[in-house]
mmCIF file of C-alpha atoms in Angstrom:
data_model
loop_
_atom_site.group_PDB
_atom_site.id
_atom_site.type_symbol
_atom_site.label_atom_id
_atom_site.label_comp_id
_atom_site.label_asym_id
_atom_site.label_seq_id
_atom_site.Cartn_x
_atom_site.Cartn_y
_atom_site.Cartn_z
ATOM 1 C CA MET Y 27 -0.185 -0.169 -0.058
ATOM 2 C CA ASN Y 28 1.317 3.296 -1.140
ATOM 3 C CA TYR Y 29 0.636 5.587 2.053
ATOM 4 C CA GLY Y 30 1.501 9.035 -0.169
ATOM 5 C CA ARG Y 31 -0.960 7.937 -2.578
ATOM 6 C CA LEU Y 32 -3.429 7.220 0.005
ATOM 7 C CA VAL Y 33 -3.314 10.279 1.845
ATOM 8 C CA ALA Y 34 -3.530 12.288 -1.368
ATOM 9 C CA ALA Y 35 -6.334 10.177 -2.520
ATOM 10 C CA ALA Y 36 -8.157 10.860 1.275
ATOM 11 C CA LEU Y 37 -7.431 14.567 0.813
ATOM 12 C CA ALA Y 38 -8.816 14.994 -2.816
ATOM 13 C CA GLY Y 39 -12.045 13.030 -1.443
ATOM 14 C CA THR Y 40 -12.301 15.354 1.713
ATOM 15 C CA VAL Y 41 -12.090 18.523 -0.945
ATOM 16 C CA VAL Y 42 -14.611 17.075 -3.347
ATOM 17 C CA ASP Y 43 -16.944 15.926 -0.278
ATOM 18 C CA ALA Y 44 -16.832 19.118 1.461
ATOM 19 C CA VAL Y 45 -17.774 21.203 -1.881
ATOM 20 C CA TYR Y 46 -20.591 18.660 -2.758
ATOM 21 C CA GLY Y 47 -21.799 19.093 0.740
ATOM 22 C CA PHE Y 48 -21.594 22.907 0.582
ATOM 23 C CA LEU Y 49 -23.383 22.835 -2.767
ATOM 24 C CA VAL Y 50 -26.062 20.024 -1.860
ATOM 25 C CA TYR Y 51 -26.516 19.848 1.689
ATOM 26 C CA GLY Y 52 -25.463 23.561 2.501
ATOM 27 C CA MET Y 53 -27.248 25.619 -0.509
ATOM 28 C CA LEU Y 54 -29.647 23.088 -2.336
ATOM 29 C CA LEU Y 55 -31.147 21.396 0.509
ATOM 30 C CA ALA Y 56 -31.112 24.266 2.904
ATOM 31 C CA SER Y 57 -34.527 25.211 2.656
ATOM 32 C CA GLU Y 58 -35.679 21.629 3.416
ATOM 33 C CA PHE Y 59 -32.997 21.550 6.796
ATOM 34 C CA ALA Y 60 -34.635 25.166 7.562
ATOM 35 C CA ARG Y 61 -37.812 23.375 8.249
ATOM 36 C CA TYR Y 62 -36.439 21.526 11.204
ATOM 37 C CA PRO Y 63 -34.636 24.391 13.268
ATOM 38 C CA ASN Y 64 -34.837 22.271 16.642
ATOM 39 C CA VAL Y 65 -33.099 19.563 14.838
ATOM 40 C CA TYR Y 66 -29.949 20.715 12.828
ATOM 41 C CA ARG Y 67 -27.305 23.248 14.120
ATOM 42 C CA PRO Y 68 -27.977 26.839 13.161
ATOM 43 C CA ASN Y 69 -25.681 28.532 10.493
ATOM 44 C CA ASP Y 70 -23.653 30.968 12.896
ATOM 45 C CA ALA Y 71 -22.777 27.811 15.118
ATOM 46 C CA SER Y 72 -19.243 27.305 16.717
ATOM 47 C CA PRO Y 73 -16.595 26.548 14.097
ATOM 48 C CA VAL Y 74 -15.596 24.122 16.358
ATOM 49 C CA PHE Y 75 -18.414 21.672 15.010
ATOM 50 C CA LEU Y 76 -17.216 22.347 11.602
ATOM 51 C CA LEU Y 77 -13.678 21.207 12.588
ATOM 52 C CA CYS Y 78 -15.108 17.931 14.301
ATOM 53 C CA MET Y 79 -16.813 17.371 11.053
ATOM 54 C CA PHE Y 80 -13.934 17.793 8.620
ATOM 55 C CA CYS Y 81 -11.748 15.606 10.807
ATOM 56 C CA GLY Y 82 -14.340 12.904 10.614
ATOM 57 C CA ILE Y 83 -14.875 13.171 6.751
ATOM 58 C CA PHE Y 84 -11.019 13.012 6.264
ATOM 59 C CA ALA Y 85 -11.062 9.760 8.542
ATOM 60 C CA ALA Y 86 -13.834 8.248 6.702
ATOM 61 C CA MET Y 87 -11.817 9.087 3.474
ATOM 62 C CA LEU Y 88 -8.847 7.231 4.866
ATOM 63 C CA VAL Y 89 -10.845 3.952 5.517
ATOM 64 C CA ALA Y 90 -12.662 4.626 1.849
ATOM 65 C CA VAL Y 91 -9.323 4.846 0.488
ATOM 66 C CA VAL Y 92 -7.714 1.864 2.154
ATOM 67 C CA MET Y 93 -10.922 -0.421 1.147
ATOM 68 C CA TYR Y 94 -10.535 0.661 -2.266
ATOM 69 C CA SER Y 95 -6.868 -0.116 -2.428
ATOM 70 C CA LYS Y 96 -7.623 -3.365 -1.129
ATOM 71 C CA GLY Y 97 -10.448 -4.255 -3.674
ATOM 72 C CA ILE Y 98 -8.846 -2.645 -6.865
ATOM 73 C CA GLU Y 99 -9.864 -4.949 -9.788
ATOM 74 C CA ALA Y 100 -8.298 -5.067 -13.415
ATOM 75 C CA GLY Y 101 -10.328 -1.885 -14.398
ATOM 76 C CA THR Y 102 -8.419 0.850 -12.557
ATOM 77 C CA GLY Y 103 -9.151 4.606 -12.304
ATOM 78 C CA ALA Y 104 -12.329 6.380 -12.666
ATOM 79 C CA ALA Y 105 -14.690 3.858 -13.933
ATOM 80 C CA GLN Y 106 -13.525 1.560 -10.826
ATOM 81 C CA GLY Y 107 -13.827 4.440 -8.662
ATOM 82 C CA MET Y 108 -17.239 5.244 -9.896
ATOM 83 C CA ARG Y 109 -18.469 1.540 -9.199
ATOM 84 C CA PHE Y 110 -16.737 1.465 -5.662
ATOM 85 C CA GLY Y 111 -18.389 4.940 -4.775
ATOM 86 C CA ALA Y 112 -21.778 3.392 -6.427
ATOM 87 C CA LEU Y 113 -21.630 0.434 -3.770
ATOM 88 C CA LEU Y 114 -20.319 2.292 -0.867
ATOM 89 C CA GLY Y 115 -23.188 5.390 -1.922
ATOM 90 C CA ALA Y 116 -25.970 2.788 -1.632
ATOM 91 C CA PHE Y 117 -24.687 1.271 1.676
ATOM 92 C CA VAL Y 118 -23.851 4.766 3.356
ATOM 93 C CA GLY Y 119 -26.523 6.587 1.698
ATOM 94 C CA VAL Y 120 -29.400 4.220 2.709
ATOM 95 C CA LEU Y 121 -27.945 3.681 5.852
ATOM 96 C CA PHE Y 122 -27.319 7.480 6.916
ATOM 97 C CA ALA Y 123 -30.759 8.406 5.574
ATOM 98 C CA SER Y 124 -32.878 5.759 7.806
ATOM 99 C CA ILE Y 125 -30.728 6.175 10.605
ATOM 100 C CA SER Y 126 -31.636 9.793 10.570
ATOM 101 C CA TYR Y 127 -35.208 9.082 9.723
ATOM 102 C CA GLY Y 128 -35.316 6.817 12.834
ATOM 103 C CA THR Y 129 -33.492 9.070 15.210
ATOM 104 C CA LEU Y 130 -33.984 12.906 14.098
ATOM 105 C CA ASN Y 131 -37.441 14.674 13.804
ATOM 106 C CA ILE Y 132 -37.555 14.649 10.111
ATOM 107 C CA GLY Y 133 -39.976 14.033 7.369
ATOM 108 C CA ARG Y 134 -40.038 11.289 4.789
ATOM 109 C CA LYS Y 135 -39.227 13.740 2.030
ATOM 110 C CA LEU Y 136 -35.852 14.731 3.574
ATOM 111 C CA THR Y 137 -34.976 11.449 4.197
ATOM 112 C CA GLY Y 138 -35.319 10.406 0.544
ATOM 113 C CA MET Y 139 -33.427 13.529 -0.735
ATOM 114 C CA MET Y 140 -30.491 12.748 1.837
ATOM 115 C CA ALA Y 141 -30.369 9.257 0.620
ATOM 116 C CA VAL Y 142 -30.327 10.218 -2.982
ATOM 117 C CA ALA Y 143 -27.748 13.235 -1.876
ATOM 118 C CA GLY Y 144 -25.482 10.485 -0.149
ATOM 119 C CA ILE Y 145 -25.444 8.017 -3.193
ATOM 120 C CA VAL Y 146 -24.615 10.562 -5.559
ATOM 121 C CA GLU Y 147 -21.673 12.071 -3.236
ATOM 122 C CA TRP Y 148 -20.303 9.053 -2.884
ATOM 123 C CA ILE Y 149 -20.173 8.203 -6.393
ATOM 124 C CA LEU Y 150 -18.398 11.308 -7.060
ATOM 125 C CA VAL Y 151 -16.216 10.769 -4.297
ATOM 126 C CA GLY Y 152 -15.213 7.160 -5.436
ATOM 127 C CA THR Y 153 -14.672 8.439 -9.088
ATOM 128 C CA VAL Y 154 -12.084 10.833 -7.739
ATOM 129 C CA ILE Y 155 -10.301 8.291 -5.373
ATOM 130 C CA GLY Y 156 -10.062 6.005 -8.283
ATOM 131 C CA VAL Y 157 -8.402 8.860 -10.344
ATOM 132 C CA VAL Y 158 -6.222 9.754 -7.671
ATOM 133 C CA TYR Y 159 -5.082 6.359 -6.168
ATOM 134 C CA ARG Y 160 -3.915 4.582 -9.037
ATOM 135 C CA ALA Y 161 -2.631 1.026 -8.023
ATOM 136 C CA GLU Y 162 0.949 0.397 -8.653
ATOM 137 C CA ARG Y 163 1.631 -1.389 -11.819
ATOM 138 C CA THR Y 164 3.471 -4.753 -11.783
ATOM 139 C CA PRO Y 165 5.801 -5.080 -14.372
#
C-alpha cells in the first residue's frame, strides 16, 4: 500500500466531499433543513463543530481509500472508482438516511433527498479516489 497516494486520495476525496456538501446540503437542501430548526445546528454555530466534521470526513476518506486499495480490480481509475463509489454510496446513503429518519425529527421527503444525495456524493467521491489512487503497475 502506498501511503502517499492513500493520503493524497483521502485529501482529494475530502475536498470534493466538502465542496459537494456545501453545494448540495448547504445550498440546495438548505430550505428543507430549515424546516427543522430544532434538529439541525444554526448557520452561525461554533466553528469547532465544522472542524470536528471535517476531521471526521477525512478519517472516513482514509478508510474508504484503504477499502478501495484492497479491492482494486483490473479496471482501475475513474471507472473502478465510480463502481466503488456506487456500492459505498448505496450502503452509506441508505444507512445514513434511514438512521437519520429513525433518530431525528425529520420527514420522509428529507429522508429520501438525503439518501439520493448520499448516493450521488459517494459516486463522485469514489470516482475521484479512483483517479487519484492509481494501483502500482506490475512489470
